[in-house]
PDB file of C-alpha atoms in Angstrom:
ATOM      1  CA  UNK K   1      -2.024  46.378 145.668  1.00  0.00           C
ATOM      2  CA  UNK K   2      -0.999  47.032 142.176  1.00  0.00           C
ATOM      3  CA  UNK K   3      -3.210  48.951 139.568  1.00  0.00           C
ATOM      4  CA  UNK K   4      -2.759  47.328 136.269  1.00  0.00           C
ATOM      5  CA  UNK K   5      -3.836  49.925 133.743  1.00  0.00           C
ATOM      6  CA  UNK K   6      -5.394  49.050 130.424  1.00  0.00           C
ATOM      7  CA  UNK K   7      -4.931  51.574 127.298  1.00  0.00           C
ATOM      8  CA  UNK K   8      -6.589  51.071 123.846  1.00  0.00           C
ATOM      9  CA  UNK K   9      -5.133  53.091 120.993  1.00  0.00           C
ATOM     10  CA  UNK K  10      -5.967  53.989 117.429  1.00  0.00           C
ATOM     11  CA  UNK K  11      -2.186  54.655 116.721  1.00  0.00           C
ATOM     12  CA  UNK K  12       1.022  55.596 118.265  1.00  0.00           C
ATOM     13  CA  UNK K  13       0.224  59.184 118.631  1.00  0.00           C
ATOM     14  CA  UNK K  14      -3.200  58.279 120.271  1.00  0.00           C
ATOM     15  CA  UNK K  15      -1.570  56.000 122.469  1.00  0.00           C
ATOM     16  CA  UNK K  16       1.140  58.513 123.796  1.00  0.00           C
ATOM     17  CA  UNK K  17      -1.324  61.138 124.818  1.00  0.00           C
ATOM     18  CA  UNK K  18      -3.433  58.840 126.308  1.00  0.00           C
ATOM     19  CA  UNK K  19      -0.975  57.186 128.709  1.00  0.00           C
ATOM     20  CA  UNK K  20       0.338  60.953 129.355  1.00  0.00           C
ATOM     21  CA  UNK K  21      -3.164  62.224 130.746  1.00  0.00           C
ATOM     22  CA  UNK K  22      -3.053  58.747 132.378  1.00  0.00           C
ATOM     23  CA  UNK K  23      -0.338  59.273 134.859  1.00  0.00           C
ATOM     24  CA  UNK K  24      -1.604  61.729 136.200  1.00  0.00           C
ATOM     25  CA  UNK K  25      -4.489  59.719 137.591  1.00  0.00           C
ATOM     26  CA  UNK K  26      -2.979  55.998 138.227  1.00  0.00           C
ATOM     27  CA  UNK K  27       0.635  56.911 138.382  1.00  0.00           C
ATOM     28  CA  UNK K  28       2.720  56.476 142.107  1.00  0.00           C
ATOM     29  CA  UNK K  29       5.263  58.216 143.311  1.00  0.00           C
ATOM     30  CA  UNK K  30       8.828  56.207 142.994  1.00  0.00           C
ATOM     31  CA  UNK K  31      11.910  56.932 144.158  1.00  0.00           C
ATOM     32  CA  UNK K  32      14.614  55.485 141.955  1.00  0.00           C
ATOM     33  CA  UNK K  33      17.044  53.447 144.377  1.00  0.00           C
ATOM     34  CA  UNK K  34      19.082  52.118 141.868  1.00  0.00           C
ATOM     35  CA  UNK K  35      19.529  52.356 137.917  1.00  0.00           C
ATOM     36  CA  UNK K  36      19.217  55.819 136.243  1.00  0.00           C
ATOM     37  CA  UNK K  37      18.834  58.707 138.390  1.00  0.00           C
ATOM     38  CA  UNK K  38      19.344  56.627 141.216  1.00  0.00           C
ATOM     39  CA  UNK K  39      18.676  58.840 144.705  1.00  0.00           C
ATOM     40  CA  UNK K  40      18.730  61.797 142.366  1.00  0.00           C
ATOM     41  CA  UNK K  41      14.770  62.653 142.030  1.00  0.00           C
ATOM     42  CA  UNK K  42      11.263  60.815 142.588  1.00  0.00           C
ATOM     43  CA  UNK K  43       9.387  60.041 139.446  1.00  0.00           C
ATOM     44  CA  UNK K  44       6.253  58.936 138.495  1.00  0.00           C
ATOM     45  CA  UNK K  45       4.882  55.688 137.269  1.00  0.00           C
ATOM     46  CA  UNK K  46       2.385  53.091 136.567  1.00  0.00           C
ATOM     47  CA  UNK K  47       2.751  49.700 138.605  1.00  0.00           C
ATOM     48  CA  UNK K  48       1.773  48.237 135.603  1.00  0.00           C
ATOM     49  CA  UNK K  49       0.465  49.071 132.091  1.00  0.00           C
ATOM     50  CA  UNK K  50      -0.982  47.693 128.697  1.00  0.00           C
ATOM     51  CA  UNK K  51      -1.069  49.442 125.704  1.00  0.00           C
ATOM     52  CA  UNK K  52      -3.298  47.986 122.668  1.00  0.00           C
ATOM     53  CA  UNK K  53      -2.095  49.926 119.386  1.00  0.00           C
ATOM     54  CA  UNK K  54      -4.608  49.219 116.832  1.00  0.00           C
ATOM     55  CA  UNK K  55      -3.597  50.486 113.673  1.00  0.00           C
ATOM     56  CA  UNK K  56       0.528  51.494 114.512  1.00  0.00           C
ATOM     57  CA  UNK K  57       1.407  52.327 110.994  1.00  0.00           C
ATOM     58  CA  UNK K  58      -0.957  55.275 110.776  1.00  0.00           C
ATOM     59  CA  UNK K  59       1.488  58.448 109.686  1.00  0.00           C
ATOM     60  CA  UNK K  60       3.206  60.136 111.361  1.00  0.00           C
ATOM     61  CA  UNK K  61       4.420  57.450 113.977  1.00  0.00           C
ATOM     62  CA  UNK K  62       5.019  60.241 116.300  1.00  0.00           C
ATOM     63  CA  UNK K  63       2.980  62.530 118.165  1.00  0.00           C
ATOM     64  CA  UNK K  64       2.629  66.088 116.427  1.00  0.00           C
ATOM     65  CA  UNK K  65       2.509  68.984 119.798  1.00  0.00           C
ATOM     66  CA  UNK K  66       1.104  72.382 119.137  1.00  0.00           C
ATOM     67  CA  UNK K  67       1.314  74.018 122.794  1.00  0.00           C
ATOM     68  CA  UNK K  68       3.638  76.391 123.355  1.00  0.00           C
ATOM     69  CA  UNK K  69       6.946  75.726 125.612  1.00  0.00           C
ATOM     70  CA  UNK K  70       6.480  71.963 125.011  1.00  0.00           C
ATOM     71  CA  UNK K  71       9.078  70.619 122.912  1.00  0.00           C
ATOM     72  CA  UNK K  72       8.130  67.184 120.620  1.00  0.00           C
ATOM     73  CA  UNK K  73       8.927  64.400 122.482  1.00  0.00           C
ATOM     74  CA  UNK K  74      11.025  62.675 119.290  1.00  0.00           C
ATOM     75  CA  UNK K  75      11.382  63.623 115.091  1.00  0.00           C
ATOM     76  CA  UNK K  76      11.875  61.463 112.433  1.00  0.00           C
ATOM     77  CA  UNK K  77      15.525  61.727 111.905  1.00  0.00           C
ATOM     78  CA  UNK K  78      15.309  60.091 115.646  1.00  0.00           C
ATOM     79  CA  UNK K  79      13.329  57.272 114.357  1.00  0.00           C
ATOM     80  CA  UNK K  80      15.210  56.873 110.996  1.00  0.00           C
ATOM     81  CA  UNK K  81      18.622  56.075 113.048  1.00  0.00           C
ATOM     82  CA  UNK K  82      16.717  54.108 115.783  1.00  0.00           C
ATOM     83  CA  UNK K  83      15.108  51.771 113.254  1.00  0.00           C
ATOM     84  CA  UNK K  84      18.932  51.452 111.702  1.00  0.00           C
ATOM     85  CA  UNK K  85      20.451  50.626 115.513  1.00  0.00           C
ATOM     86  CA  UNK K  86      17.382  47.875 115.437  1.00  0.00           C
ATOM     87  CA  UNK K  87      18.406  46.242 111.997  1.00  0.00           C
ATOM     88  CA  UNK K  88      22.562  46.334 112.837  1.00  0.00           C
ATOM     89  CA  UNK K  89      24.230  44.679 115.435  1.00  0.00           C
ATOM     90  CA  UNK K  90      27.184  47.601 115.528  1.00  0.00           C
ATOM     91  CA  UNK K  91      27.992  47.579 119.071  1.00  0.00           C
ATOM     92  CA  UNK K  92      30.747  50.257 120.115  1.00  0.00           C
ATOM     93  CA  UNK K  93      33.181  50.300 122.628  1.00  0.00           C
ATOM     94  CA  UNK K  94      31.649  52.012 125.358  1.00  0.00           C
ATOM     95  CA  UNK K  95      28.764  49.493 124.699  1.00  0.00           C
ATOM     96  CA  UNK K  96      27.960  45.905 126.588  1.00  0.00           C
ATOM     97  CA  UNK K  97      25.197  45.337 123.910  1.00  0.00           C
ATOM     98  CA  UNK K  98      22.709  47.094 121.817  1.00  0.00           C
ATOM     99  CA  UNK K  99      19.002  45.920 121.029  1.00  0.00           C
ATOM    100  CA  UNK K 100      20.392  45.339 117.385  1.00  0.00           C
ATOM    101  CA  UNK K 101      22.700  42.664 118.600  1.00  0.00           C
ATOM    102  CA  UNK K 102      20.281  40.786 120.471  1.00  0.00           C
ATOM    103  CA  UNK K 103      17.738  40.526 117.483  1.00  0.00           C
ATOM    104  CA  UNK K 104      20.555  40.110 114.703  1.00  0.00           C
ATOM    105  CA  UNK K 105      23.948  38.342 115.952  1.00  0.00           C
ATOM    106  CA  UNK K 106      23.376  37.672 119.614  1.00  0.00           C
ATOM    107  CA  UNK K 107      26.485  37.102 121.768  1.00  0.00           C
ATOM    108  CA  UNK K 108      27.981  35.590 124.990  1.00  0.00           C
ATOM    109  CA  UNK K 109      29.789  37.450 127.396  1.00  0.00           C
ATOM    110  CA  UNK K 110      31.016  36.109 130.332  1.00  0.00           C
ATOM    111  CA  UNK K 111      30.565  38.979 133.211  1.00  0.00           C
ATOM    112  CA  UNK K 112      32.617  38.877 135.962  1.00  0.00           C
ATOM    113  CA  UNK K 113      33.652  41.021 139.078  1.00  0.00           C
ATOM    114  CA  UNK K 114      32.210  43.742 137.045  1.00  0.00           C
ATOM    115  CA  UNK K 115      34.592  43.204 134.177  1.00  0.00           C
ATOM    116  CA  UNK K 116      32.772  41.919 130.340  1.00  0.00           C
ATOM    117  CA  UNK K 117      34.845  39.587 128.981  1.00  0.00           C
ATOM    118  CA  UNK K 118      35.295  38.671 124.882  1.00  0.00           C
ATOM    119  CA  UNK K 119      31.947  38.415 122.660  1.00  0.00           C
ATOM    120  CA  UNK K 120      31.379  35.061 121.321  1.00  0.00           C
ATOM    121  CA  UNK K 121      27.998  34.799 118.842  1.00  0.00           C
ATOM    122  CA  UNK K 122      25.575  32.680 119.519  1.00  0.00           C
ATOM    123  CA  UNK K 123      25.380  32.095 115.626  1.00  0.00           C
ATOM    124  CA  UNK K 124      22.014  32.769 114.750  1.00  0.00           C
ATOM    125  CA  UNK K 125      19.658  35.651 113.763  1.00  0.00           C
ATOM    126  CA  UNK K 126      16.541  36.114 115.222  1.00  0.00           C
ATOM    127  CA  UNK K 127      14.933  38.404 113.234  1.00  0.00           C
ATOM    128  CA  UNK K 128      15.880  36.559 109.932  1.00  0.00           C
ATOM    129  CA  UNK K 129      15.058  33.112 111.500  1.00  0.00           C
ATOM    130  CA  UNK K 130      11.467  34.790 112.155  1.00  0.00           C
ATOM    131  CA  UNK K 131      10.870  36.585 108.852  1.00  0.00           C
ATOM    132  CA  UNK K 132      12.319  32.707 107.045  1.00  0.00           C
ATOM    133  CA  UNK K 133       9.370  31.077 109.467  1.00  0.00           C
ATOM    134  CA  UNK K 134       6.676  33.732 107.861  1.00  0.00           C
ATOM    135  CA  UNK K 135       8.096  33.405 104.362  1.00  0.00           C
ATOM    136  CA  UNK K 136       6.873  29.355 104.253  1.00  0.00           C
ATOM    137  CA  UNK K 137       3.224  30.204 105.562  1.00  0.00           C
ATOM    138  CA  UNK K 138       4.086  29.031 108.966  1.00  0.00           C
ATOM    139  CA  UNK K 139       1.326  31.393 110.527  1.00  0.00           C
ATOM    140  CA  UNK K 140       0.184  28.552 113.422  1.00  0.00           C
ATOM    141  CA  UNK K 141       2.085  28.856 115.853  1.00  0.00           C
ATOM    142  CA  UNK K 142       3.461  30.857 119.035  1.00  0.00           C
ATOM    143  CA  UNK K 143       6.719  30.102 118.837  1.00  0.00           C
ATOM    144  CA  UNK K 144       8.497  33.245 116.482  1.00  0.00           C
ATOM    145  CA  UNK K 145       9.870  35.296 119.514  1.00  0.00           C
ATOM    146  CA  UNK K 146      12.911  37.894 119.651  1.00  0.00           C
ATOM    147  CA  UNK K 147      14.509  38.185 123.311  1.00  0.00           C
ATOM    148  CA  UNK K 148      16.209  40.844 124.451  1.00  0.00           C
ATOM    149  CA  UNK K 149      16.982  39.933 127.992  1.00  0.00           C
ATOM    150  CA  UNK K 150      19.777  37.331 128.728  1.00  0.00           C
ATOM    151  CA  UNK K 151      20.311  36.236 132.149  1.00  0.00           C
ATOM    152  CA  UNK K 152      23.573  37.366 132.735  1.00  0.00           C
ATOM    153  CA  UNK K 153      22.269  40.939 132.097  1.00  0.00           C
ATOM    154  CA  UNK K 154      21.441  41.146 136.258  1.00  0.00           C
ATOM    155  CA  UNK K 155      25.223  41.542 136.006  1.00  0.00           C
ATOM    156  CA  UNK K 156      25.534  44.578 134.582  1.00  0.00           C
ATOM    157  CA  UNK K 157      24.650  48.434 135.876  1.00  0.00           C
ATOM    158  CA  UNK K 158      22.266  49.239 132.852  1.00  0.00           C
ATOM    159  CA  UNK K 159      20.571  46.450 131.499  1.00  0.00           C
ATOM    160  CA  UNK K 160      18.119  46.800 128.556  1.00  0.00           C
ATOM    161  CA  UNK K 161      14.654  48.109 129.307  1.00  0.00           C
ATOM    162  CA  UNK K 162      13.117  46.529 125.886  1.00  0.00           C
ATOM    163  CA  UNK K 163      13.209  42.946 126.930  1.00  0.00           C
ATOM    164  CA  UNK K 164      11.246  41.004 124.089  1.00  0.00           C
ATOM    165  CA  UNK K 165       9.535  41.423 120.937  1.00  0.00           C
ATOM    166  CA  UNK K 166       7.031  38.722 120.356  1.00  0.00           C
ATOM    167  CA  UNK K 167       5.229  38.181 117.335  1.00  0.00           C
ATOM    168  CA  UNK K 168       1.736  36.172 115.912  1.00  0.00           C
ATOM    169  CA  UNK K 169      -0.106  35.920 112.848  1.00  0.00           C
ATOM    170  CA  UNK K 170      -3.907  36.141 113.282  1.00  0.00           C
ATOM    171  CA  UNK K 171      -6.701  35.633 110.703  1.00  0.00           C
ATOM    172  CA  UNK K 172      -8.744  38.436 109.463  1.00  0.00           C
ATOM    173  CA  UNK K 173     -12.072  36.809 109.004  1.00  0.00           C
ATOM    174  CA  UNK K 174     -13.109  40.159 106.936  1.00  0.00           C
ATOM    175  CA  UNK K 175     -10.745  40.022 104.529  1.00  0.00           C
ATOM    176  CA  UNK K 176      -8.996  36.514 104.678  1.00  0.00           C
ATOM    177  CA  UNK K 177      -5.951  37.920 105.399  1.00  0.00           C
ATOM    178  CA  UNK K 178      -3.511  37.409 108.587  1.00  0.00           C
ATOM    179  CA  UNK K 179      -2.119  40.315 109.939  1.00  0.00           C
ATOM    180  CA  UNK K 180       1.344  40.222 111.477  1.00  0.00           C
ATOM    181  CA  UNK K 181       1.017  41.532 115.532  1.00  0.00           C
ATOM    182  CA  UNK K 182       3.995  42.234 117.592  1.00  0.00           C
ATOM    183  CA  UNK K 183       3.893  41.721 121.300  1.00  0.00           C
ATOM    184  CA  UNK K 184       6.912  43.916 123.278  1.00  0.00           C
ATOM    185  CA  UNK K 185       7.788  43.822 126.868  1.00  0.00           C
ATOM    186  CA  UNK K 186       9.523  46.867 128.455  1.00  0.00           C
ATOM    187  CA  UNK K 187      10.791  46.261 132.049  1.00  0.00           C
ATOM    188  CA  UNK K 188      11.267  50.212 132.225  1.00  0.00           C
ATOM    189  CA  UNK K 189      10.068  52.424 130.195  1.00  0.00           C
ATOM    190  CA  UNK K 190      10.533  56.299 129.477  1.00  0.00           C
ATOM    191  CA  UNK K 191       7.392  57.702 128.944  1.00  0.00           C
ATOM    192  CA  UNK K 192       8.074  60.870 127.309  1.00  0.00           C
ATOM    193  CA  UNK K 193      10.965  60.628 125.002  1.00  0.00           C
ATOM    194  CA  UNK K 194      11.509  56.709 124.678  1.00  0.00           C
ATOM    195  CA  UNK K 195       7.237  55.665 123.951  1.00  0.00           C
ATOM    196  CA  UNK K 196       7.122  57.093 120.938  1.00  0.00           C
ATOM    197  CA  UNK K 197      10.278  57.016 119.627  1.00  0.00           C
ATOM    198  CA  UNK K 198      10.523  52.588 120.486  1.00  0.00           C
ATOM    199  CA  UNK K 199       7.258  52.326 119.560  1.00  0.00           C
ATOM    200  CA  UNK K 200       7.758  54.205 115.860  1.00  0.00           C
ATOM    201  CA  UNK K 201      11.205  52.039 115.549  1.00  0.00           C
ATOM    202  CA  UNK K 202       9.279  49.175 116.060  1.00  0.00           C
ATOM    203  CA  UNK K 203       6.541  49.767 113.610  1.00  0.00           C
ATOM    204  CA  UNK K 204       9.115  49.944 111.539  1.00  0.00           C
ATOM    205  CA  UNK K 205      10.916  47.224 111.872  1.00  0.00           C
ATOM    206  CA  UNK K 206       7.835  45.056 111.832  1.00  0.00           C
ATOM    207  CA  UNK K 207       6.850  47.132 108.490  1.00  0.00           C
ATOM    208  CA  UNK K 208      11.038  46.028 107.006  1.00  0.00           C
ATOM    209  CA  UNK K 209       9.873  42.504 108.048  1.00  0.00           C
ATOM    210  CA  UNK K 210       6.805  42.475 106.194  1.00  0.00           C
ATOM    211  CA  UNK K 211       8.491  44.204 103.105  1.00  0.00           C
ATOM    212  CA  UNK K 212      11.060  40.863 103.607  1.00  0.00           C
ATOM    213  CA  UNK K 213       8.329  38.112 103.901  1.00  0.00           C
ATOM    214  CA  UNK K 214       6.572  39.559 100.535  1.00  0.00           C
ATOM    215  CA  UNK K 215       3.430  37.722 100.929  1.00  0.00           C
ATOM    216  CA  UNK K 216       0.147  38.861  99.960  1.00  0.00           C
ATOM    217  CA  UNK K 217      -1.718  36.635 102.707  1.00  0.00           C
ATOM    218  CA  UNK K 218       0.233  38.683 105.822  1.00  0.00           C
ATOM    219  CA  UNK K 219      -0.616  42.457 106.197  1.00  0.00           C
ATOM    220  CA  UNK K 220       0.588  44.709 109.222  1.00  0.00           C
ATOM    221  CA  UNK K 221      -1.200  44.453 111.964  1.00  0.00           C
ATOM    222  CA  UNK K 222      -1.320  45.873 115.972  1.00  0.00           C
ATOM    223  CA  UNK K 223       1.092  46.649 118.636  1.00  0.00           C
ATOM    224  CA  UNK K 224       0.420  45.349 122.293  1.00  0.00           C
ATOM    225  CA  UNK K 225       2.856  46.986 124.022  1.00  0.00           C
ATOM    226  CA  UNK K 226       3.352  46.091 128.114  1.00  0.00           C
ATOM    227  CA  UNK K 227       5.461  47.212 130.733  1.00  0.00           C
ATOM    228  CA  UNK K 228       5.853  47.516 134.642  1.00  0.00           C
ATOM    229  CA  UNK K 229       7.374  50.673 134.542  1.00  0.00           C
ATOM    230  CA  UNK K 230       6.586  53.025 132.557  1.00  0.00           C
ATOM    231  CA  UNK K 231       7.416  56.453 134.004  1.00  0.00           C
ATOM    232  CA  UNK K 232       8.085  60.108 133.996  1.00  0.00           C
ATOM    233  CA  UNK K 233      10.390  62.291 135.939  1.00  0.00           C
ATOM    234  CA  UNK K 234      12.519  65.257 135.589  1.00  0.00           C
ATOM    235  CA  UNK K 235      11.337  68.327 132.821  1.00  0.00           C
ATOM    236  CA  UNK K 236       9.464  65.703 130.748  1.00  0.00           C
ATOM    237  CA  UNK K 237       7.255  66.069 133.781  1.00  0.00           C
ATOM    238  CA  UNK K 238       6.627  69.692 133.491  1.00  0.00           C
ATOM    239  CA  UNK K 239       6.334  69.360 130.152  1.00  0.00           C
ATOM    240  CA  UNK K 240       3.768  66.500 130.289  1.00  0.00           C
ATOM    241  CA  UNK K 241       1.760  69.163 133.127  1.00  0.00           C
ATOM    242  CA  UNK K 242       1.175  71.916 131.149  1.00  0.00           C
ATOM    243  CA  UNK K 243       0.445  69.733 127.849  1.00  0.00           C
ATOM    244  CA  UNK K 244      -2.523  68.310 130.161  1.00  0.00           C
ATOM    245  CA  UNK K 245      -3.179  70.929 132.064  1.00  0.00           C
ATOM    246  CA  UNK K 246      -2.671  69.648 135.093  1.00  0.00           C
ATOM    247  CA  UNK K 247      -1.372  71.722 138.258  1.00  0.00           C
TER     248      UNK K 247
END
């Protein structure tokens, strides 16, 4: 049986330490069979998780650690150049894709016998199509999603963890406002190093968007954040032991 774990956050600091002391108490043991680490070390992890983020913009986005021998798990310079790979879609050559790409100028590439073959864009934009949907007022609907995941990306040896960033526009009823929610799916998840730092990218991003759609009637708003595998393994894990005191 799997056991779903529910988390709710005041911000992304909040929501780090909780789901730290967390996994300690509904995480499983996993052995990694294939992927990173593969047959290299056990690890451990929820089955499944969701984290509510109410109010993601509160400063600083990431957690501030005062225990000695534990090392931050991110810093801002971190989030500054992961909130520019978001907005670009700058893909080296040692890269299949980035999570810029796939929100800004997703592209095509046939996959076969392990071999990528040449991009060709899809020739649209995601994130600007979005933010253009926002800009009219178009607040009714369900429909203003950014995907990650392509199909052919069971082809390839490391395909992205971040798999969709969904968004929705929800009335205030206190202040008459709507407030601009994302909704992101990780398929794996790091829980020390990559939680904060993706969910302070994010913020970000969604904060860019707003700063884009200019309109007085759509405010930031929460971050409901869900994954199946959200783990930690290796030193994180000591780390993540003495910061809870755990033996």
């Amino acid at each position: 049986m799997l056991k779903p774990v529910y988390i709710d956050a005041t911000d992304i600091s909040d929501a780090w330490h909780q789901a730290i002391y967390a996994i300690f108490k509904h995480g499983s043991e996993y052995e990694v069979q294939k992927g990173s680490f593969a047959n290299e070390e056990k690890r451990l992890e929820f089955d499944a998780v969701t984290i509510r983020i109410r109010n993601p913009g509160t400063r600083p986005l990431i957690p501030i650690i005062d225990v000695a021998g534990v090392p931050p798990p991110s810093d801002l310079k971190a989030v500054e150049d992961y909130l520019s790979y978001l907005l670009t879609d700058v893909v080296q050559k040692n890269e299949t894709y980035t999570y810029g790409e796939r929100i800004n100028n997703p592209k095509l590439r046939v996959i076969k016998d392990g071999l990528v073959g040449e991009a060709v864009s899809m020739q649209c934009n995601p994130l600007e199509m979005v933010i253009e949907e926002y800009k009219k007022g178009n607040f009714g609907q369900n429909q203003l999603t950014m995907e990650i995941g392509m199909p052919s990306d069971l082809q390839i040896s490391d395909p992205p963890c971040l798999r969709l960033i969904d968004t929705k526009a929800r009335l205030d009823k206190n202040t008459g406002k709507y407030k601009l929610h994302f909704a992101i799916y990780f398929r794996s998840w790091d829980l020390w190093g990559g939680l904060p730092l993706n969910l302070a990218g994010l913020q970000q991003m969604k904060e860019y968007m707003l700063e884009c759609i200019n309109r007085d009637d759509l405010v930031d708003g929460e971050i409901v954040a869900f994954s199946k595998g959200l783990h930690i393994y290796g030193n994180s894990l000591e780390y993540a032991r003495i910061l809870t005191h755990q033996q």
